[in-house]
Amino acid sequence: MLHLSEIILNDDHSVYHLHLHPGEISDLIITVGDPGRVAQVAQHFESIRIKRQYREFYTITGTFAGRPMTVISTGIGTDNVDIVLNELDILTNVLLPERVPHPFPRSLIICRMGTSGAIRSNYPVGTLLVSTSAWGIDGLQTGYDFGNLRELAPGVMAYHAIGDERLVEIFTNEGFIPGITLTASGFYGPQGRSIRIPSKLSALRSEAEFVSDLGLTNIEMETAGIYALSRLLGHRAVSLNAILANRITGEFSSKPEEVVDKMIKKGLQILSTL
């Protein structure tokens, strides 16, 4: 049952944070963390229908190879993913401004195109990785029932979220390397970095037991939230990762923009066939 007070609209009846109306997004959504990367993706579109920006949420809807697509920035982290995915779902599956369930609910394809660091020595910088699943050690688990939690390290609980199997298979067949992603709630301590404060996950500096046990390959800040919420909302999600650093070997990409651009171009070509 929908509660009217929980669907917040602006005066023009656009959805609260994204400032978008139904019909202004396509059924294929590309999410990026950095608002600046929205234009990097959309520069490949042959036509653009909608441009909208509010705070860190920048949206462009257009077409690539004749396929309607929307690219939207989430900002960093699963807290913003929570806003973006819920509001995209409202735009898709709720009649506005009436705030009643849509009689013909739809399923979106949601493709994250982001950067990531490898936590296995055999995943070199420059790898294009597709997440088969993700373990989340972020705060979304306090707001949703994602199923059973597992303790990855003392006091660190994680939930497991699976990508859309068919989408993962398509990208794997096109050359993306499959991996299992760890989604953290921050960049420093939550990813095992100890600057002036010790991190509870400092074992990420080596191939720690829980990393090997779960088959973890890389670490970033959005995938588990996208996968878990997409499953609950009935959408199909896949996460693409440009590996720009290897936390085990200490290697960093000397040409990060080239790696990201390669992921974008290859990803767009594959998405245009869906």
PDB file of C-alpha atoms in Angstrom:
ATOM      1  CA  MET A   1       0.000   0.000   0.000  1.00  0.00           C
ATOM      2  CA  LEU A   2       1.358   3.425  -0.942  1.00  0.00           C
ATOM      3  CA  HIS A   3       1.385   6.160   1.666  1.00  0.00           C
ATOM      4  CA  LEU A   4       0.834   9.598   0.142  1.00  0.00           C
ATOM      5  CA  SER A   5       3.177  11.348   2.581  1.00  0.00           C
ATOM      6  CA  GLU A   6       6.053   9.044   1.640  1.00  0.00           C
ATOM      7  CA  ILE A   7       6.077  10.005  -2.059  1.00  0.00           C
ATOM      8  CA  ILE A   8       7.337  13.576  -2.042  1.00  0.00           C
ATOM      9  CA  LEU A   9       6.828  15.695  -5.136  1.00  0.00           C
ATOM     10  CA  ASN A  10       7.944  19.187  -6.058  1.00  0.00           C
ATOM     11  CA  ASP A  11       5.473  21.929  -6.941  1.00  0.00           C
ATOM     12  CA  ASP A  12       5.666  20.949 -10.614  1.00  0.00           C
ATOM     13  CA  HIS A  13       4.865  17.319  -9.643  1.00  0.00           C
ATOM     14  CA  SER A  14       8.393  16.142 -10.445  1.00  0.00           C
ATOM     15  CA  VAL A  15       9.888  13.546  -8.124  1.00  0.00           C
ATOM     16  CA  TYR A  16      11.604  15.167  -5.146  1.00  0.00           C
ATOM     17  CA  HIS A  17      15.367  14.728  -5.607  1.00  0.00           C
ATOM     18  CA  LEU A  18      15.757  13.920  -9.290  1.00  0.00           C
ATOM     19  CA  HIS A  19      13.359  16.671 -10.479  1.00  0.00           C
ATOM     20  CA  LEU A  20      12.125  14.340 -13.219  1.00  0.00           C
ATOM     21  CA  HIS A  21       8.639  13.518 -14.514  1.00  0.00           C
ATOM     22  CA  PRO A  22       7.323  10.171 -15.754  1.00  0.00           C
ATOM     23  CA  GLY A  23       8.169   9.826 -19.417  1.00  0.00           C
ATOM     24  CA  GLU A  24      11.487  11.653 -19.061  1.00  0.00           C
ATOM     25  CA  ILE A  25      13.491   8.470 -18.475  1.00  0.00           C
ATOM     26  CA  SER A  26      13.904   5.412 -20.695  1.00  0.00           C
ATOM     27  CA  ASP A  27      13.619   1.775 -19.635  1.00  0.00           C
ATOM     28  CA  LEU A  28      17.419   1.460 -19.844  1.00  0.00           C
ATOM     29  CA  ILE A  29      19.241   3.389 -17.122  1.00  0.00           C
ATOM     30  CA  ILE A  30      22.998   3.904 -16.880  1.00  0.00           C
ATOM     31  CA  THR A  31      24.178   5.033 -13.450  1.00  0.00           C
ATOM     32  CA  VAL A  32      27.504   6.744 -12.809  1.00  0.00           C
ATOM     33  CA  GLY A  33      28.828   8.117  -9.541  1.00  0.00           C
ATOM     34  CA  ASP A  34      30.434  11.291 -10.853  1.00  0.00           C
ATOM     35  CA  PRO A  35      28.075  13.934 -12.325  1.00  0.00           C
ATOM     36  CA  GLY A  36      30.887  14.821 -14.724  1.00  0.00           C
ATOM     37  CA  ARG A  37      30.776  11.325 -16.186  1.00  0.00           C
ATOM     38  CA  VAL A  38      27.171  11.827 -17.345  1.00  0.00           C
ATOM     39  CA  ALA A  39      28.398  14.052 -20.188  1.00  0.00           C
ATOM     40  CA  GLN A  40      31.233  11.592 -20.867  1.00  0.00           C
ATOM     41  CA  VAL A  41      28.612   8.921 -21.538  1.00  0.00           C
ATOM     42  CA  ALA A  42      26.070  11.163 -23.290  1.00  0.00           C
ATOM     43  CA  GLN A  43      28.649  12.561 -25.736  1.00  0.00           C
ATOM     44  CA  HIS A  44      28.198   9.277 -27.593  1.00  0.00           C
ATOM     45  CA  PHE A  45      24.405   9.736 -27.910  1.00  0.00           C
ATOM     46  CA  GLU A  46      23.172  10.673 -31.381  1.00  0.00           C
ATOM     47  CA  SER A  47      20.260  12.635 -29.923  1.00  0.00           C
ATOM     48  CA  ILE A  48      19.365  14.142 -26.537  1.00  0.00           C
ATOM     49  CA  ARG A  49      15.796  14.703 -25.359  1.00  0.00           C
ATOM     50  CA  ILE A  50      16.107  15.612 -21.661  1.00  0.00           C
ATOM     51  CA  LYS A  51      18.774  17.312 -19.532  1.00  0.00           C
ATOM     52  CA  ARG A  52      18.081  17.917 -15.853  1.00  0.00           C
ATOM     53  CA  GLN A  53      20.348  18.586 -12.874  1.00  0.00           C
ATOM     54  CA  TYR A  54      19.668  19.066  -9.168  1.00  0.00           C
ATOM     55  CA  ARG A  55      22.389  18.709  -6.556  1.00  0.00           C
ATOM     56  CA  GLU A  56      24.555  15.709  -7.500  1.00  0.00           C
ATOM     57  CA  PHE A  57      21.801  14.159  -9.611  1.00  0.00           C
ATOM     58  CA  TYR A  58      22.392  14.941 -13.290  1.00  0.00           C
ATOM     59  CA  THR A  59      20.229  13.197 -15.900  1.00  0.00           C
ATOM     60  CA  ILE A  60      20.442  13.024 -19.677  1.00  0.00           C
ATOM     61  CA  THR A  61      17.988  10.988 -21.758  1.00  0.00           C
ATOM     62  CA  GLY A  62      18.699  10.369 -25.423  1.00  0.00           C
ATOM     63  CA  THR A  63      19.476   7.605 -27.901  1.00  0.00           C
ATOM     64  CA  PHE A  64      22.531   5.548 -28.790  1.00  0.00           C
ATOM     65  CA  ALA A  65      22.452   3.467 -31.976  1.00  0.00           C
ATOM     66  CA  GLY A  66      18.708   4.086 -32.024  1.00  0.00           C
ATOM     67  CA  ARG A  67      18.217   2.690 -28.494  1.00  0.00           C
ATOM     68  CA  PRO A  68      16.649   5.080 -25.939  1.00  0.00           C
ATOM     69  CA  MET A  69      18.863   5.394 -22.864  1.00  0.00           C
ATOM     70  CA  THR A  70      19.064   7.499 -19.730  1.00  0.00           C
ATOM     71  CA  VAL A  71      22.322   8.228 -17.923  1.00  0.00           C
ATOM     72  CA  ILE A  72      22.095   9.563 -14.373  1.00  0.00           C
ATOM     73  CA  SER A  73      24.640  10.364 -11.678  1.00  0.00           C
ATOM     74  CA  THR A  74      24.045   8.952  -8.221  1.00  0.00           C
ATOM     75  CA  GLY A  75      26.890  10.660  -6.421  1.00  0.00           C
ATOM     76  CA  ILE A  76      29.079   8.483  -4.224  1.00  0.00           C
ATOM     77  CA  GLY A  77      27.734   5.658  -2.071  1.00  0.00           C
ATOM     78  CA  THR A  78      24.678   3.516  -1.459  1.00  0.00           C
ATOM     79  CA  ASP A  79      22.889   6.231   0.513  1.00  0.00           C
ATOM     80  CA  ASN A  80      22.503   8.096  -2.782  1.00  0.00           C
ATOM     81  CA  VAL A  81      21.733   4.844  -4.618  1.00  0.00           C
ATOM     82  CA  ASP A  82      18.771   4.468  -2.247  1.00  0.00           C
ATOM     83  CA  ILE A  83      17.400   7.830  -3.411  1.00  0.00           C
ATOM     84  CA  VAL A  84      18.017   7.279  -7.115  1.00  0.00           C
ATOM     85  CA  LEU A  85      16.640   3.744  -7.397  1.00  0.00           C
ATOM     86  CA  ASN A  86      13.530   4.468  -5.355  1.00  0.00           C
ATOM     87  CA  GLU A  87      12.753   7.624  -7.327  1.00  0.00           C
ATOM     88  CA  LEU A  88      13.394   5.902 -10.662  1.00  0.00           C
ATOM     89  CA  ASP A  89      10.948   3.224  -9.537  1.00  0.00           C
ATOM     90  CA  ILE A  90       8.380   5.847  -8.539  1.00  0.00           C
ATOM     91  CA  LEU A  91       8.699   7.418 -11.999  1.00  0.00           C
ATOM     92  CA  THR A  92       8.204   4.001 -13.584  1.00  0.00           C
ATOM     93  CA  ASN A  93       5.657   2.248 -11.411  1.00  0.00           C
ATOM     94  CA  VAL A  94       3.590   4.932  -9.680  1.00  0.00           C
ATOM     95  CA  LEU A  95       1.020   7.180 -11.343  1.00  0.00           C
ATOM     96  CA  LEU A  96       1.860  10.809 -10.609  1.00  0.00           C
ATOM     97  CA  PRO A  97       0.652  13.121  -9.238  1.00  0.00           C
ATOM     98  CA  GLU A  98      -2.100  10.761  -8.009  1.00  0.00           C
ATOM     99  CA  ARG A  99       0.459   8.600  -6.147  1.00  0.00           C
ATOM    100  CA  VAL A 100      -1.267   5.291  -6.892  1.00  0.00           C
ATOM    101  CA  PRO A 101       0.318   2.083  -8.208  1.00  0.00           C
ATOM    102  CA  HIS A 102       0.695   1.963 -11.971  1.00  0.00           C
ATOM    103  CA  PRO A 103      -1.701  -0.615 -13.488  1.00  0.00           C
ATOM    104  CA  PHE A 104       1.076  -1.817 -15.811  1.00  0.00           C
ATOM    105  CA  PRO A 105       4.285  -2.073 -13.758  1.00  0.00           C
ATOM    106  CA  ARG A 106       7.553  -2.159 -15.724  1.00  0.00           C
ATOM    107  CA  SER A 107      11.018  -3.526 -15.117  1.00  0.00           C
ATOM    108  CA  LEU A 108      13.996  -1.291 -15.832  1.00  0.00           C
ATOM    109  CA  ILE A 109      17.452  -2.354 -16.975  1.00  0.00           C
ATOM    110  CA  ILE A 110      19.948  -0.613 -14.692  1.00  0.00           C
ATOM    111  CA  CYS A 111      23.634  -0.649 -15.636  1.00  0.00           C
ATOM    112  CA  ARG A 112      26.225   0.853 -13.316  1.00  0.00           C
ATOM    113  CA  MET A 113      29.362   2.103 -15.057  1.00  0.00           C
ATOM    114  CA  GLY A 114      31.893   2.860 -12.338  1.00  0.00           C
ATOM    115  CA  THR A 115      35.470   2.691 -11.165  1.00  0.00           C
ATOM    116  CA  SER A 116      36.876   0.198  -8.699  1.00  0.00           C
ATOM    117  CA  GLY A 117      39.995  -1.144  -7.049  1.00  0.00           C
ATOM    118  CA  ALA A 118      41.067  -4.792  -7.267  1.00  0.00           C
ATOM    119  CA  ILE A 119      41.702  -6.700  -4.026  1.00  0.00           C
ATOM    120  CA  ARG A 120      43.216  -9.717  -5.776  1.00  0.00           C
ATOM    121  CA  SER A 121      46.719  -9.624  -7.222  1.00  0.00           C
ATOM    122  CA  ASN A 122      45.660 -11.343 -10.462  1.00  0.00           C
ATOM    123  CA  TYR A 123      43.208  -8.580 -11.525  1.00  0.00           C
ATOM    124  CA  PRO A 124      45.507  -5.999 -13.141  1.00  0.00           C
ATOM    125  CA  VAL A 125      44.845  -2.325 -13.627  1.00  0.00           C
ATOM    126  CA  GLY A 126      42.884  -1.776 -16.840  1.00  0.00           C
ATOM    127  CA  THR A 127      40.651  -4.826 -16.339  1.00  0.00           C
ATOM    128  CA  LEU A 128      36.993  -4.364 -17.302  1.00  0.00           C
ATOM    129  CA  LEU A 129      35.032  -6.379 -14.725  1.00  0.00           C
ATOM    130  CA  VAL A 130      31.358  -7.289 -14.453  1.00  0.00           C
ATOM    131  CA  SER A 131      30.063  -8.033 -10.955  1.00  0.00           C
ATOM    132  CA  THR A 132      28.253 -11.363 -10.765  1.00  0.00           C
ATOM    133  CA  SER A 133      27.257 -10.494  -7.207  1.00  0.00           C
ATOM    134  CA  ALA A 134      28.276  -8.178  -4.388  1.00  0.00           C
ATOM    135  CA  TRP A 135      28.660  -8.214  -0.616  1.00  0.00           C
ATOM    136  CA  GLY A 136      27.545  -4.973   1.005  1.00  0.00           C
ATOM    137  CA  ILE A 137      29.058  -3.600   4.209  1.00  0.00           C
ATOM    138  CA  ASP A 138      27.146  -0.337   3.816  1.00  0.00           C
ATOM    139  CA  GLY A 139      24.278   1.176   5.781  1.00  0.00           C
ATOM    140  CA  LEU A 140      21.367   0.111   3.543  1.00  0.00           C
ATOM    141  CA  GLN A 141      21.043  -3.113   5.528  1.00  0.00           C
ATOM    142  CA  THR A 142      19.585  -1.051   8.398  1.00  0.00           C
ATOM    143  CA  GLY A 143      16.647   0.075   6.242  1.00  0.00           C
ATOM    144  CA  TYR A 144      15.740  -3.053   4.272  1.00  0.00           C
ATOM    145  CA  ASP A 145      15.452  -6.786   4.733  1.00  0.00           C
ATOM    146  CA  PHE A 146      18.112  -8.078   2.364  1.00  0.00           C
ATOM    147  CA  GLY A 147      18.112 -11.543   3.928  1.00  0.00           C
ATOM    148  CA  ASN A 148      20.620 -13.191   6.222  1.00  0.00           C
ATOM    149  CA  LEU A 149      23.682 -11.166   7.193  1.00  0.00           C
ATOM    150  CA  ARG A 150      27.195 -12.568   7.481  1.00  0.00           C
ATOM    151  CA  GLU A 151      30.051 -11.326   9.642  1.00  0.00           C
ATOM    152  CA  LEU A 152      33.027 -10.633   7.366  1.00  0.00           C
ATOM    153  CA  ALA A 153      35.293  -9.298  10.077  1.00  0.00           C
ATOM    154  CA  PRO A 154      34.762  -8.651  13.804  1.00  0.00           C
ATOM    155  CA  GLY A 155      31.809  -6.277  14.022  1.00  0.00           C
ATOM    156  CA  VAL A 156      31.473  -5.954  10.234  1.00  0.00           C
ATOM    157  CA  MET A 157      28.207  -7.408   8.880  1.00  0.00           C
ATOM    158  CA  ALA A 158      27.491  -7.889   5.171  1.00  0.00           C
ATOM    159  CA  TYR A 159      24.534  -8.736   2.951  1.00  0.00           C
ATOM    160  CA  HIS A 160      24.769 -10.593  -0.361  1.00  0.00           C
ATOM    161  CA  ALA A 161      23.143  -9.275  -3.558  1.00  0.00           C
ATOM    162  CA  ILE A 162      23.114 -10.935  -6.982  1.00  0.00           C
ATOM    163  CA  GLY A 163      23.176  -9.221 -10.372  1.00  0.00           C
ATOM    164  CA  ASP A 164      20.781 -10.122 -13.168  1.00  0.00           C
ATOM    165  CA  GLU A 165      22.125 -13.446 -14.389  1.00  0.00           C
ATOM    166  CA  ARG A 166      21.295 -12.909 -18.055  1.00  0.00           C
ATOM    167  CA  LEU A 167      22.844  -9.424 -18.173  1.00  0.00           C
ATOM    168  CA  VAL A 168      25.974 -10.663 -16.422  1.00  0.00           C
ATOM    169  CA  GLU A 169      26.209 -13.500 -18.947  1.00  0.00           C
ATOM    170  CA  ILE A 170      25.886 -11.096 -21.887  1.00  0.00           C
ATOM    171  CA  PHE A 171      28.710  -8.852 -20.654  1.00  0.00           C
ATOM    172  CA  THR A 172      30.892 -11.843 -19.762  1.00  0.00           C
ATOM    173  CA  ASN A 173      30.449 -13.237 -23.267  1.00  0.00           C
ATOM    174  CA  GLU A 174      31.549  -9.853 -24.647  1.00  0.00           C
ATOM    175  CA  GLY A 175      34.851  -9.914 -22.763  1.00  0.00           C
ATOM    176  CA  PHE A 176      34.136  -8.411 -19.340  1.00  0.00           C
ATOM    177  CA  ILE A 177      35.870 -10.427 -16.603  1.00  0.00           C
ATOM    178  CA  PRO A 178      33.438 -11.764 -13.984  1.00  0.00           C
ATOM    179  CA  GLY A 179      34.100 -10.956 -10.347  1.00  0.00           C
ATOM    180  CA  ILE A 180      32.524 -10.696  -6.906  1.00  0.00           C
ATOM    181  CA  THR A 181      32.448  -7.167  -5.544  1.00  0.00           C
ATOM    182  CA  LEU A 182      32.712  -5.776  -2.021  1.00  0.00           C
ATOM    183  CA  THR A 183      30.655  -2.607  -1.562  1.00  0.00           C
ATOM    184  CA  ALA A 184      31.876  -0.339   1.237  1.00  0.00           C
ATOM    185  CA  SER A 185      30.161   2.601   2.920  1.00  0.00           C
ATOM    186  CA  GLY A 186      33.156   4.918   2.631  1.00  0.00           C
ATOM    187  CA  PHE A 187      36.502   5.416   0.936  1.00  0.00           C
ATOM    188  CA  TYR A 188      38.990   5.392   3.800  1.00  0.00           C
ATOM    189  CA  GLY A 189      38.381   3.230   6.890  1.00  0.00           C
ATOM    190  CA  PRO A 190      35.500   1.240   5.329  1.00  0.00           C
ATOM    191  CA  GLN A 191      37.862   0.205   2.516  1.00  0.00           C
ATOM    192  CA  GLY A 192      40.697  -0.771   4.845  1.00  0.00           C
ATOM    193  CA  ARG A 193      42.674   2.456   4.588  1.00  0.00           C
ATOM    194  CA  SER A 194      44.344   3.514   7.834  1.00  0.00           C
ATOM    195  CA  ILE A 195      45.551   7.121   7.680  1.00  0.00           C
ATOM    196  CA  ARG A 196      45.500   8.503  11.235  1.00  0.00           C
ATOM    197  CA  ILE A 197      42.719   6.204  12.479  1.00  0.00           C
ATOM    198  CA  PRO A 198      43.037   2.393  12.429  1.00  0.00           C
ATOM    199  CA  SER A 199      40.622   0.652  10.065  1.00  0.00           C
ATOM    200  CA  LYS A 200      38.696  -2.459  11.113  1.00  0.00           C
ATOM    201  CA  LEU A 201      39.282  -3.741   7.575  1.00  0.00           C
ATOM    202  CA  SER A 202      43.031  -3.157   7.406  1.00  0.00           C
ATOM    203  CA  ALA A 203      43.412  -6.841   6.396  1.00  0.00           C
ATOM    204  CA  LEU A 204      42.364  -5.754   2.896  1.00  0.00           C
ATOM    205  CA  ARG A 205      46.008  -4.793   2.424  1.00  0.00           C
ATOM    206  CA  SER A 206      46.713  -8.488   1.981  1.00  0.00           C
ATOM    207  CA  GLU A 207      44.638 -11.267   0.484  1.00  0.00           C
ATOM    208  CA  ALA A 208      42.780 -11.744   3.754  1.00  0.00           C
ATOM    209  CA  GLU A 209      40.966 -14.950   4.666  1.00  0.00           C
ATOM    210  CA  PHE A 210      37.463 -13.519   4.213  1.00  0.00           C
ATOM    211  CA  VAL A 211      38.439 -12.096   0.822  1.00  0.00           C
ATOM    212  CA  SER A 212      39.558 -15.520  -0.380  1.00  0.00           C
ATOM    213  CA  ASP A 213      36.675 -17.331   1.316  1.00  0.00           C
ATOM    214  CA  LEU A 214      34.028 -15.275  -0.521  1.00  0.00           C
ATOM    215  CA  GLY A 215      35.973 -15.009  -3.763  1.00  0.00           C
ATOM    216  CA  LEU A 216      36.012 -11.204  -3.562  1.00  0.00           C
ATOM    217  CA  THR A 217      37.804  -9.522  -6.446  1.00  0.00           C
ATOM    218  CA  ASN A 218      37.257  -5.767  -6.158  1.00  0.00           C
ATOM    219  CA  ILE A 219      35.950  -3.024  -3.899  1.00  0.00           C
ATOM    220  CA  GLU A 220      33.786   0.038  -4.589  1.00  0.00           C
ATOM    221  CA  MET A 221      30.793   1.887  -3.121  1.00  0.00           C
ATOM    222  CA  GLU A 222      27.525   1.239  -5.012  1.00  0.00           C
ATOM    223  CA  THR A 223      27.088  -2.230  -6.536  1.00  0.00           C
ATOM    224  CA  ALA A 224      25.566  -4.186  -3.636  1.00  0.00           C
ATOM    225  CA  GLY A 225      22.964  -1.469  -3.057  1.00  0.00           C
ATOM    226  CA  ILE A 226      22.021  -1.352  -6.734  1.00  0.00           C
ATOM    227  CA  TYR A 227      21.752  -5.132  -6.923  1.00  0.00           C
ATOM    228  CA  ALA A 228      19.786  -5.568  -3.691  1.00  0.00           C
ATOM    229  CA  LEU A 229      17.287  -2.762  -4.330  1.00  0.00           C
ATOM    230  CA  SER A 230      16.820  -3.769  -7.967  1.00  0.00           C
ATOM    231  CA  ARG A 231      15.909  -7.303  -6.877  1.00  0.00           C
ATOM    232  CA  LEU A 232      13.393  -6.035  -4.330  1.00  0.00           C
ATOM    233  CA  LEU A 233      11.843  -3.585  -6.810  1.00  0.00           C
ATOM    234  CA  GLY A 234      11.740  -6.043  -9.721  1.00  0.00           C
ATOM    235  CA  HIS A 235      14.379  -4.407 -11.922  1.00  0.00           C
ATOM    236  CA  ARG A 236      17.344  -6.010 -13.730  1.00  0.00           C
ATOM    237  CA  ALA A 237      20.776  -4.719 -12.765  1.00  0.00           C
ATOM    238  CA  VAL A 238      24.364  -5.195 -13.862  1.00  0.00           C
ATOM    239  CA  SER A 239      27.505  -3.445 -12.620  1.00  0.00           C
ATOM    240  CA  LEU A 240      30.524  -2.698 -14.826  1.00  0.00           C
ATOM    241  CA  ASN A 241      33.818  -1.819 -13.149  1.00  0.00           C
ATOM    242  CA  ALA A 242      36.872  -0.138 -14.623  1.00  0.00           C
ATOM    243  CA  ILE A 243      39.754  -1.353 -12.436  1.00  0.00           C
ATOM    244  CA  LEU A 244      41.955   1.698 -11.866  1.00  0.00           C
ATOM    245  CA  ALA A 245      44.029   0.409  -8.947  1.00  0.00           C
ATOM    246  CA  ASN A 246      45.185  -2.860  -7.426  1.00  0.00           C
ATOM    247  CA  ARG A 247      45.187  -2.645  -3.645  1.00  0.00           C
ATOM    248  CA  ILE A 248      47.380  -5.734  -3.302  1.00  0.00           C
ATOM    249  CA  THR A 249      50.176  -4.856  -5.740  1.00  0.00           C
ATOM    250  CA  GLY A 250      49.971  -1.097  -5.161  1.00  0.00           C
ATOM    251  CA  GLU A 251      49.568  -0.474  -8.882  1.00  0.00           C
ATOM    252  CA  PHE A 252      47.611   2.565 -10.103  1.00  0.00           C
ATOM    253  CA  SER A 253      46.463   3.355 -13.631  1.00  0.00           C
ATOM    254  CA  SER A 254      48.558   5.956 -15.422  1.00  0.00           C
ATOM    255  CA  LYS A 255      45.703   6.618 -17.868  1.00  0.00           C
ATOM    256  CA  PRO A 256      42.461   6.255 -15.873  1.00  0.00           C
ATOM    257  CA  GLU A 257      40.302   8.226 -18.321  1.00  0.00           C
ATOM    258  CA  GLU A 258      41.273   5.888 -21.156  1.00  0.00           C
ATOM    259  CA  VAL A 259      40.194   2.850 -19.116  1.00  0.00           C
ATOM    260  CA  VAL A 260      36.881   4.498 -18.188  1.00  0.00           C
ATOM    261  CA  ASP A 261      36.243   5.586 -21.770  1.00  0.00           C
ATOM    262  CA  LYS A 262      36.924   2.049 -23.018  1.00  0.00           C
ATOM    263  CA  MET A 263      34.349   0.715 -20.524  1.00  0.00           C
ATOM    264  CA  ILE A 264      31.785   3.318 -21.604  1.00  0.00           C
ATOM    265  CA  LYS A 265      32.170   2.703 -25.338  1.00  0.00           C
ATOM    266  CA  LYS A 266      32.106  -1.069 -24.998  1.00  0.00           C
ATOM    267  CA  GLY A 267      29.229  -0.942 -22.519  1.00  0.00           C
ATOM    268  CA  LEU A 268      27.116   1.298 -24.749  1.00  0.00           C
ATOM    269  CA  GLN A 269      27.573  -0.972 -27.734  1.00  0.00           C
ATOM    270  CA  ILE A 270      26.399  -3.985 -25.737  1.00  0.00           C
ATOM    271  CA  LEU A 271      23.481  -2.129 -24.116  1.00  0.00           C
ATOM    272  CA  SER A 272      22.248  -0.885 -27.487  1.00  0.00           C
ATOM    273  CA  THR A 273      21.494  -4.493 -28.476  1.00  0.00           C
ATOM    274  CA  LEU A 274      19.256  -5.194 -25.485  1.00  0.00           C
TER     275      LEU A 274
END
